[in-house]
Short mmCIF file of C-alpha atoms in Angstrom, two decimals:
data_model
loop_
_atom_site.label_atom_id
_atom_site.label_comp_id
_atom_site.label_asym_id
_atom_site.label_seq_id
_atom_site.Cartn_x
_atom_site.Cartn_y
_atom_site.Cartn_z
CA UNK N 1154 -18.09 20.67 16.29
CA UNK N 1155 -17.27 24.13 14.94
CA UNK N 1156 -19.92 26.20 16.58
CA UNK N 1157 -20.34 29.48 18.42
CA UNK N 1158 -18.00 30.59 21.20
CA UNK N 1159 -19.59 30.18 24.63
CA UNK N 1160 -18.47 30.17 28.24
CA UNK N 1161 -17.92 26.51 29.08
CA UNK N 1162 -15.57 26.38 32.03
CA UNK N 1163 -17.71 27.66 34.90
CA UNK N 1164 -20.86 26.03 33.62
CA UNK N 1165 -19.19 22.65 33.06
CA UNK N 1166 -17.57 22.59 36.48
CA UNK N 1167 -20.80 23.64 38.21
CA UNK N 1168 -22.99 21.18 36.34
CA UNK N 1169 -20.72 18.15 36.25
CA UNK N 1170 -18.25 18.41 39.09
CA UNK N 1171 -20.69 20.01 41.48
CA UNK N 1172 -23.46 17.54 40.81
CA UNK N 1173 -21.48 14.34 40.72
CA UNK N 1174 -18.60 15.16 43.01
CA UNK N 1175 -15.10 15.71 41.66
CA UNK N 1176 -13.63 12.44 42.89
CA UNK N 1177 -16.49 10.38 41.54
CA UNK N 1178 -15.52 11.42 37.99
CA UNK N 1179 -13.19 9.31 35.85
CA UNK N 1180 -9.72 10.65 35.05
CA UNK N 1181 -10.68 11.65 31.49
CA UNK N 1182 -13.54 13.86 32.67
CA UNK N 1183 -11.42 15.39 35.44
CA UNK N 1184 -8.69 16.11 32.92
CA UNK N 1185 -11.17 17.74 30.58
CA UNK N 1186 -12.55 19.95 33.34
CA UNK N 1187 -9.03 21.10 34.23
CA UNK N 1188 -8.34 22.19 30.64
CA UNK N 1189 -11.86 22.96 29.48
CA UNK N 1190 -11.93 24.76 26.11
CA UNK N 1191 -13.38 28.26 26.11
CA UNK N 1192 -15.24 27.59 22.88
CA UNK N 1193 -16.48 24.63 20.82
CA UNK N 1194 -14.24 25.18 17.81
CA UNK N 1195 -11.74 22.34 18.07
CA UNK N 1196 -9.59 23.74 15.24
CA UNK N 1197 -8.48 26.59 17.48
CA UNK N 1198 -8.00 24.87 20.83
CA UNK N 1199 -4.58 24.82 22.50
CA UNK N 1200 -2.53 21.62 22.54
CA UNK N 1201 -3.29 21.00 26.22
CA UNK N 1202 -7.01 21.51 25.62
CA UNK N 1203 -6.90 19.02 22.76
CA UNK N 1204 -4.95 16.51 24.87
CA UNK N 1205 -7.70 16.61 27.46
CA UNK N 1206 -10.68 16.79 25.12
CA UNK N 1207 -9.83 14.24 22.42
CA UNK N 1208 -10.23 11.42 24.95
CA UNK N 1209 -13.43 12.84 26.42
CA UNK N 1210 -15.40 14.79 23.82
CA UNK N 1211 -18.57 12.93 24.73
CA UNK N 1212 -18.30 13.42 28.51
CA UNK N 1213 -19.82 16.90 28.83
CA UNK N 1214 -23.17 17.58 27.14
CA UNK N 1215 -22.38 21.30 27.29
CA UNK N 1216 -19.40 20.62 25.01
CA UNK N 1217 -21.07 18.12 22.69
CA UNK N 1218 -24.02 15.75 22.81
CA UNK N 1219 -23.52 12.16 21.70
CA UNK N 1220 -25.43 8.96 20.96
CA UNK N 1221 -24.20 5.54 22.08
CA UNK N 1222 -23.10 2.84 19.63
CA UNK N 1223 -23.63 -0.37 21.63
CA UNK N 1224 -21.10 -3.16 21.35
CA UNK N 1225 -21.98 -6.83 21.53
CA UNK N 1226 -21.12 -9.21 24.32
CA UNK N 1227 -18.34 -11.17 22.60
CA UNK N 1228 -15.26 -9.14 21.61
CA UNK N 1229 -13.18 -10.31 18.68
CA UNK N 1230 -9.93 -11.68 20.13
CA UNK N 1231 -6.74 -9.78 19.45
CA UNK N 1232 -4.15 -12.37 20.48
CA UNK N 1233 -0.52 -11.33 20.92
CA UNK N 1234 1.97 -12.25 18.23
CA UNK N 1235 5.76 -12.10 18.23
CA UNK N 1236 7.29 -8.62 18.42
CA UNK N 1237 7.91 -6.95 15.09
CA UNK N 1238 11.38 -7.30 13.62
CA UNK N 1239 13.64 -4.31 14.18
CA UNK N 1240 12.22 -1.38 12.23
CA UNK N 1241 14.12 1.27 10.32
CA UNK N 1242 12.16 3.75 12.45
CA UNK N 1243 12.75 4.25 16.19
CA UNK N 1244 9.31 3.54 17.65
CA UNK N 1245 9.83 5.59 20.82
CA UNK N 1246 10.97 8.61 18.80
CA UNK N 1247 8.06 8.13 16.41
CA UNK N 1248 5.54 8.01 19.27
CA UNK N 1249 6.98 11.21 20.73
CA UNK N 1250 7.17 13.07 17.42
CA UNK N 1251 3.61 12.11 16.48
CA UNK N 1252 2.37 12.74 20.01
CA UNK N 1253 0.61 9.42 19.75
CA UNK N 1254 -1.95 8.46 22.36
CA UNK N 1255 -2.08 4.93 20.94
CA UNK N 1256 -0.44 2.83 18.26
CA UNK N 1257 -1.36 -0.77 17.46
CA UNK N 1258 -0.02 -2.99 14.67
CA UNK N 1259 -2.03 -6.13 13.87
CA UNK N 1260 -0.55 -8.61 11.41
CA UNK N 1261 -2.38 -11.76 10.33
CA UNK N 1262 -4.84 -11.23 13.19
CA UNK N 1263 -2.17 -10.94 15.91
CA UNK N 1264 -0.98 -7.87 17.77
CA UNK N 1265 2.68 -7.32 16.88
CA UNK N 1266 3.05 -3.90 18.50
CA UNK N 1267 0.94 -1.92 20.97
CA UNK N 1268 2.03 1.31 22.62
CA UNK N 1269 0.29 4.13 24.49
CA UNK N 1270 1.22 7.71 25.29
CA UNK N 1271 -0.18 11.01 26.56
CA UNK N 1272 -1.39 9.19 29.70
CA UNK N 1273 -3.88 7.25 27.56
CA UNK N 1274 -4.45 3.49 27.74
CA UNK N 1275 -6.37 0.60 26.19
CA UNK N 1276 -9.42 1.29 28.34
CA UNK N 1277 -9.88 4.80 26.98
CA UNK N 1278 -11.72 6.07 23.92
CA UNK N 1279 -10.28 8.67 21.52
CA UNK N 1280 -12.00 10.75 18.85
CA UNK N 1281 -11.89 9.53 15.26
CA UNK N 1282 -12.27 12.84 13.46
CA UNK N 1283 -12.46 12.01 9.72
CA UNK N 1284 -11.72 8.32 10.21
CA UNK N 1285 -15.50 8.28 10.64
CA UNK N 1286 -15.83 9.08 6.92
CA UNK N 1287 -14.65 5.59 5.99
CA UNK N 1288 -17.08 4.06 8.50
CA UNK N 1289 -19.93 6.13 7.06
CA UNK N 1290 -18.95 4.96 3.58
CA UNK N 1291 -19.26 1.34 4.72
CA UNK N 1292 -22.76 2.08 6.00
CA UNK N 1293 -23.66 3.31 2.51
CA UNK N 1294 -22.66 -0.09 1.15
CA UNK N 1295 -24.73 -1.79 3.84
CA UNK N 1296 -27.76 0.37 3.03
CA UNK N 1297 -27.47 -0.59 -0.66
CA UNK N 1298 -27.21 -4.28 0.23
CA UNK N 1299 -30.24 -3.95 2.52
CA UNK N 1300 -32.27 -2.32 -0.26
CA UNK N 1301 -32.62 1.07 1.44
CA UNK N 1302 -30.60 2.79 -1.30
CA UNK N 1303 -31.25 1.74 -4.88
CA UNK N 1304 -28.15 2.92 -6.67
CA UNK N 1305 -24.89 4.79 -6.22
CA UNK N 1306 -26.00 6.89 -9.17
CA UNK N 1307 -29.20 8.12 -7.52
CA UNK N 1308 -29.27 11.88 -7.09
CA UNK N 1309 -28.99 13.35 -3.60
CA UNK N 1310 -32.43 14.96 -3.77
CA UNK N 1311 -34.07 11.54 -4.19
CA UNK N 1312 -33.32 10.89 -0.51
CA UNK N 1313 -33.15 14.49 0.74
CA UNK N 1314 -36.00 16.32 -1.00
CA UNK N 1315 -35.02 19.62 0.63
CA UNK N 1316 -31.97 19.66 -1.67
CA UNK N 1317 -34.21 20.01 -4.73
CA UNK N 1318 -33.59 23.23 -6.61
CA UNK N 1319 -30.02 23.50 -5.32
CA UNK N 1320 -26.75 22.75 -7.10
CA UNK N 1321 -26.96 19.27 -5.57
CA UNK N 1322 -29.80 18.36 -7.95
CA UNK N 1323 -27.04 17.29 -10.35
CA UNK N 1324 -24.98 15.37 -7.78
CA UNK N 1325 -25.13 11.60 -7.30
CA UNK N 1326 -24.35 9.60 -4.19
CA UNK N 1327 -21.27 8.25 -5.98
CA UNK N 1328 -20.04 11.80 -6.53
CA UNK N 1329 -20.60 12.66 -2.88
CA UNK N 1330 -18.56 9.64 -1.80
CA UNK N 1331 -15.71 10.49 -4.18
CA UNK N 1332 -15.91 14.21 -3.34
CA UNK N 1333 -16.45 15.18 -6.96
CA UNK N 1334 -19.68 17.18 -6.60
CA UNK N 1335 -18.24 20.29 -8.25
CA UNK N 1336 -19.80 22.47 -5.52
CA UNK N 1337 -17.77 25.29 -3.97
CA UNK N 1338 -16.24 24.40 -0.59
CA UNK N 1339 -13.32 25.63 1.56
CA UNK N 1340 -11.75 23.03 3.92
CA UNK N 1341 -8.96 25.30 5.24
CA UNK N 1342 -8.63 24.28 8.91
CA UNK N 1343 -6.66 27.41 9.76
CA UNK N 1344 -9.24 29.84 8.39
CA UNK N 1345 -12.09 30.72 10.79
CA UNK N 1346 -14.11 31.94 7.79
CA UNK N 1347 -13.79 28.69 5.83
CA UNK N 1348 -16.86 26.54 5.17
CA UNK N 1349 -15.50 23.78 7.41
CA UNK N 1350 -15.25 26.26 10.29
CA UNK N 1351 -18.56 28.00 9.63
CA UNK N 1352 -21.13 25.42 8.62
CA UNK N 1353 -21.98 24.25 12.14
CA UNK N 1354 -22.64 27.88 13.13
CA UNK N 1355 -25.27 28.23 10.44
CA UNK N 1356 -28.77 29.21 11.55
CA UNK N 1357 -31.16 27.17 9.41
CA UNK N 1358 -34.65 27.99 8.27
CA UNK N 1359 -37.33 26.54 10.54
CA UNK N 1360 -37.83 22.84 9.93
CA UNK N 1361 -34.67 22.41 7.84
CA UNK N 1362 -31.60 20.44 8.94
CA UNK N 1363 -28.78 22.97 9.54
CA UNK N 1364 -26.32 21.23 7.22
CA UNK N 1365 -28.89 20.90 4.44
CA UNK N 1366 -29.74 24.58 4.83
CA UNK N 1367 -26.07 25.55 4.54
CA UNK N 1368 -25.10 23.28 1.66
CA UNK N 1369 -28.10 23.96 -0.52
CA UNK N 1370 -27.06 27.62 -0.71
CA UNK N 1371 -23.58 26.84 -2.11
CA UNK N 1372 -22.94 27.50 -5.81
CA UNK N 1373 -21.60 25.12 -8.41
CA UNK N 1374 -18.02 25.81 -9.54
CA UNK N 1375 -17.44 23.01 -12.08
CA UNK N 1376 -19.58 20.22 -13.57
CA UNK N 1377 -20.25 17.28 -11.26
CA UNK N 1378 -17.74 14.48 -11.60
CA UNK N 1379 -14.95 16.60 -13.08
CA UNK N 1380 -12.97 17.67 -9.98
CA UNK N 1381 -11.93 16.18 -6.65
CA UNK N 1382 -12.29 18.60 -3.71
CA UNK N 1383 -12.15 17.42 -0.12
CA UNK N 1384 -15.35 18.36 1.74
CA UNK N 1385 -16.31 17.29 5.24
CA UNK N 1386 -19.70 18.92 4.72
CA UNK N 1387 -20.54 16.47 1.97
CA UNK N 1388 -19.69 13.43 4.10
CA UNK N 1389 -22.02 14.85 6.72
CA UNK N 1390 -24.63 15.07 3.96
CA UNK N 1391 -23.98 11.39 3.13
CA UNK N 1392 -24.80 10.57 6.74
CA UNK N 1393 -28.09 12.44 6.55
CA UNK N 1394 -28.88 10.62 3.31
CA UNK N 1395 -28.19 7.19 4.86
CA UNK N 1396 -30.22 7.99 7.98
CA UNK N 1397 -33.13 9.14 5.81
CA UNK N 1398 -32.88 6.01 3.68
CA UNK N 1399 -32.72 3.50 6.56
CA UNK N 1400 -35.15 5.44 8.77
CA UNK N 1401 -32.92 5.17 11.83
CA UNK N 1402 -30.11 7.07 13.55
CA UNK N 1403 -26.69 6.23 12.16
CA UNK N 1404 -25.48 5.08 15.57
CA UNK N 1405 -28.16 2.38 15.68
CA UNK N 1406 -27.40 1.25 12.15
CA UNK N 1407 -23.65 1.19 12.82
CA UNK N 1408 -24.19 -0.91 15.94
CA UNK N 1409 -26.37 -3.41 14.07
CA UNK N 1410 -24.27 -3.74 10.91
CA UNK N 1411 -20.70 -3.41 12.27
CA UNK N 1412 -20.08 -2.65 15.93
CA UNK N 1413 -21.86 -5.70 17.36
CA UNK N 1414 -21.16 -8.34 14.69
CA UNK N 1415 -17.52 -7.26 14.19
CA UNK N 1416 -16.87 -7.93 17.87
CA UNK N 1417 -15.99 -4.50 19.21
CA UNK N 1418 -14.94 -4.63 22.84
CA UNK N 1419 -16.32 -1.28 23.99
CA UNK N 1420 -19.45 0.63 23.17
CA UNK N 1421 -18.60 3.83 21.33
CA UNK N 1422 -20.37 7.15 20.92
CA UNK N 1423 -21.06 9.39 17.95
CA UNK N 1424 -21.04 13.16 18.47
CA UNK N 1425 -24.24 14.90 17.36
CA UNK N 1426 -24.84 18.12 15.47
CA UNK N 1427 -26.82 20.99 16.93
CA UNK N 1428 -29.91 19.48 15.35
CA UNK N 1429 -29.34 16.05 16.87
CA UNK N 1430 -27.88 14.08 13.96
CA UNK N 1431 -24.62 12.14 13.97
CA UNK N 1432 -21.78 14.19 12.47
CA UNK N 1433 -20.99 11.51 9.94
CA UNK N 1434 -17.82 13.10 8.61
CA UNK N 1435 -16.34 13.15 12.08
CA UNK N 1436 -16.28 12.33 15.70
CA UNK N 1437 -16.84 8.74 16.72
CA UNK N 1438 -15.37 8.19 20.18
CA UNK N 1439 -13.94 4.67 20.38
CA UNK N 1440 -11.10 2.54 21.73
CA UNK N 1441 -8.01 2.28 19.54
CA UNK N 1442 -8.25 -1.51 19.68
CA UNK N 1443 -11.77 -1.22 18.25
CA UNK N 1444 -10.52 1.01 15.44
CA UNK N 1445 -8.09 -1.83 14.72
CA UNK N 1446 -10.99 -4.31 14.82
CA UNK N 1447 -12.82 -2.17 12.26
CA UNK N 1448 -9.71 -2.39 10.07
CA UNK N 1449 -9.74 -6.18 10.44
CA UNK N 1450 -13.45 -6.25 9.60
CA UNK N 1451 -12.72 -4.41 6.32
CA UNK N 1452 -9.66 -6.58 5.68
CA UNK N 1453 -11.91 -9.65 6.01
CA UNK N 1454 -14.32 -8.29 3.38
CA UNK N 1455 -16.86 -6.73 5.81
CA UNK N 1456 -18.24 -10.21 6.46
CA UNK N 1457 -20.69 -11.32 9.12
CA UNK N 1458 -21.23 -15.08 9.40
CA UNK N 1459 -19.50 -15.54 6.07
CA UNK N 1460 -21.60 -13.02 4.12
CA UNK N 1461 -20.51 -9.48 3.34
CA UNK N 1462 -22.73 -6.65 4.58
CA UNK N 1463 -22.02 -4.73 1.34
CA UNK N 1464 -22.79 -5.74 -2.27
CA UNK N 1465 -20.37 -7.97 -4.14
CA UNK N 1466 -17.51 -5.92 -5.54
CA UNK N 1467 -18.52 -2.78 -3.67
CA UNK N 1468 -15.72 -2.87 -1.10
CA UNK N 1469 -13.09 -3.37 -3.81
CA UNK N 1470 -14.40 -0.23 -5.51
CA UNK N 1471 -14.55 1.69 -2.24
CA UNK N 1472 -10.93 1.00 -1.32
CA UNK N 1473 -9.24 1.54 -4.69
CA UNK N 1474 -8.76 4.76 -6.60
CA UNK N 1475 -11.94 6.21 -8.09
CA UNK N 1476 -10.44 9.67 -8.60
CA UNK N 1477 -6.96 11.18 -8.61
CA UNK N 1478 -5.97 13.73 -5.97
CA UNK N 1479 -2.97 15.21 -7.76
CA UNK N 1480 -0.36 13.12 -5.91
CA UNK N 1481 1.54 10.33 -7.71
CA UNK N 1482 0.64 6.87 -6.41
CA UNK N 1483 -2.22 8.18 -4.26
CA UNK N 1484 -5.93 8.53 -4.88
CA UNK N 1485 -9.37 8.56 -3.33
CA UNK N 1486 -12.04 5.87 -3.27
CA UNK N 1487 -15.37 6.00 -1.47
CA UNK N 1488 -14.12 7.99 1.54
CA UNK N 1489 -10.89 5.98 1.69
CA UNK N 1490 -7.40 7.24 0.81
CA UNK N 1491 -5.76 4.81 -1.62
CA UNK N 1492 -2.22 3.85 -2.58
CA UNK N 1493 -0.80 2.31 -5.73
CA UNK N 1494 0.38 -0.85 -3.91
CA UNK N 1495 -3.23 -1.77 -3.02
CA UNK N 1496 -3.14 -0.48 0.55
CA UNK N 1497 -5.59 2.15 1.75
CA UNK N 1498 -6.33 4.20 4.84
CA UNK N 1499 -8.87 6.14 6.85
CA UNK N 1500 -7.48 9.46 8.09
CA UNK N 1501 -8.51 12.11 10.57
CA UNK N 1502 -7.05 15.47 11.51
CA UNK N 1503 -4.46 15.71 14.29
CA UNK N 1504 -3.16 12.21 13.53
CA UNK N 1505 -6.04 9.72 13.66
CA UNK N 1506 -5.64 6.80 11.26
CA UNK N 1507 -6.38 3.23 10.21
CA UNK N 1508 -3.98 1.82 7.61
CA UNK N 1509 -4.96 -1.42 5.86
CA UNK N 1510 -2.69 -3.50 3.62
CA UNK N 1511 -4.55 -6.56 2.28
CA UNK N 1512 -1.45 -8.02 0.62
CA UNK N 1513 0.35 -8.27 3.96
CA UNK N 1514 -2.77 -8.85 6.13
CA UNK N 1515 -1.78 -5.73 8.02
CA UNK N 1516 -3.78 -3.19 10.02
CA UNK N 1517 -2.23 -0.21 11.84
CA UNK N 1518 -4.47 1.94 14.03
CA UNK N 1519 -3.29 5.12 15.68
CA UNK N 1520 -4.65 8.05 17.65
CA UNK N 1521 -2.73 11.23 18.28
CA UNK N 1522 -2.71 14.97 18.87
CA UNK N 1523 -0.21 16.37 16.40
CA UNK N 1524 1.73 19.34 17.71
CA UNK N 1525 1.98 20.81 14.22
CA UNK N 1526 -1.75 21.20 13.81
CA UNK N 1527 -4.75 19.60 12.17
CA UNK N 1528 -3.13 18.43 8.93
CA UNK N 1529 0.61 19.04 9.38
CA UNK N 1530 2.24 17.68 6.22
CA UNK N 1531 5.67 16.71 7.67
CA UNK N 1532 3.99 14.79 10.51
CA UNK N 1533 1.66 13.10 8.02
CA UNK N 1534 4.60 12.04 5.85
CA UNK N 1535 6.40 10.73 8.95
CA UNK N 1536 3.41 8.50 9.61
CA UNK N 1537 3.50 7.25 6.01
CA UNK N 1538 7.19 6.44 6.49
CA UNK N 1539 6.28 4.39 9.57
CA UNK N 1540 3.72 2.43 7.54
CA UNK N 1541 6.40 1.70 4.94
CA UNK N 1542 8.88 0.66 7.63
CA UNK N 1543 6.41 -1.89 9.02
CA UNK N 1544 5.70 -3.22 5.51
CA UNK N 1545 9.43 -3.59 4.84
CA UNK N 1546 10.00 -5.36 8.16
CA UNK N 1547 7.21 -7.84 7.45
CA UNK N 1548 8.56 -8.45 3.94
CA UNK N 1549 12.01 -9.11 5.39
CA UNK N 1550 10.54 -11.46 7.99
CA UNK N 1551 8.60 -13.36 5.31
CA UNK N 1552 11.73 -13.67 3.17
CA UNK N 1553 13.72 -15.16 6.01
CA UNK N 1554 10.97 -17.69 6.66
CA UNK N 1555 11.04 -19.05 3.12
#
């Protein structure tokens, strides 16, 4: 979504509002038109532009094109449970500080807490940002189980021949998933000249996927498998690899393997790149309750009709530390952030998250628009403290029940 600056406002209003009629539009689209960004680089939008756009990124084709991820006809129930015990964190203050649009806590399959903010509600859909990485990772496991991908140790160029002759010749799928390719990459969200800000602007050679064209020009910095370096570009490459392997768009495969059988309530969308592929490191637009359902699906072992959609043992590997990230008690799996107590999470910039704690049968899903920016460390740590507060409250509740 980091592409060239263009004049959106007048065009969007003329095309959408003029054609359909202002009052025929839903509130999300009207809100987006009122605060339409002047460019497509989300990292540099104002807070009010983000508030409007994060709930409606897929509404204006001039802003971003998207492909639908159909849901099935039978949503997984999310029955209410008793309210959480009193937390050590003030929930109202936490919601305000995080600028949360939605927060849902599901324990043992029951909703223990559900709150909304920023004029958002359960019927809306909010962007995932990098939470999509963990979903893409799960599709890799499904493609292995389905026989489309032979091995995690296959080289990238086996599935993307256009990467042959590049530094990625030495990189395996496993190394892509653990972000240990050793290839140079700059993920600085505040730098307009970083790779993460520039790669969607890249003009590819004719007949070459834009991302492939960009990545295959990057040099190697260290041997593959020797260094962890966070790279959204490489998750996007994983998505291209999976789509090539299964011979279908990722949205279709996600609908078949997860969205329908896991009982999502709403159809979702997946934002597309300039060349028409799902941006697999980012940008699924879905309901917060369905993000929670995805967490429950993973908590249940990614099972459909009693059988896991991924190979035996694969999910345990994916959600436990495969590589250190230089922070005590924290690591990285296959596109999942891991913790020493066995919990793990999917995370996206500006406060998107799914926290999963198998020991406590706990899932916490949240969507937000952090005031401090894309990856504001104090706000991130505040969210971690909330996770710990819920864990402690559930432990206290369990102790009183014994």
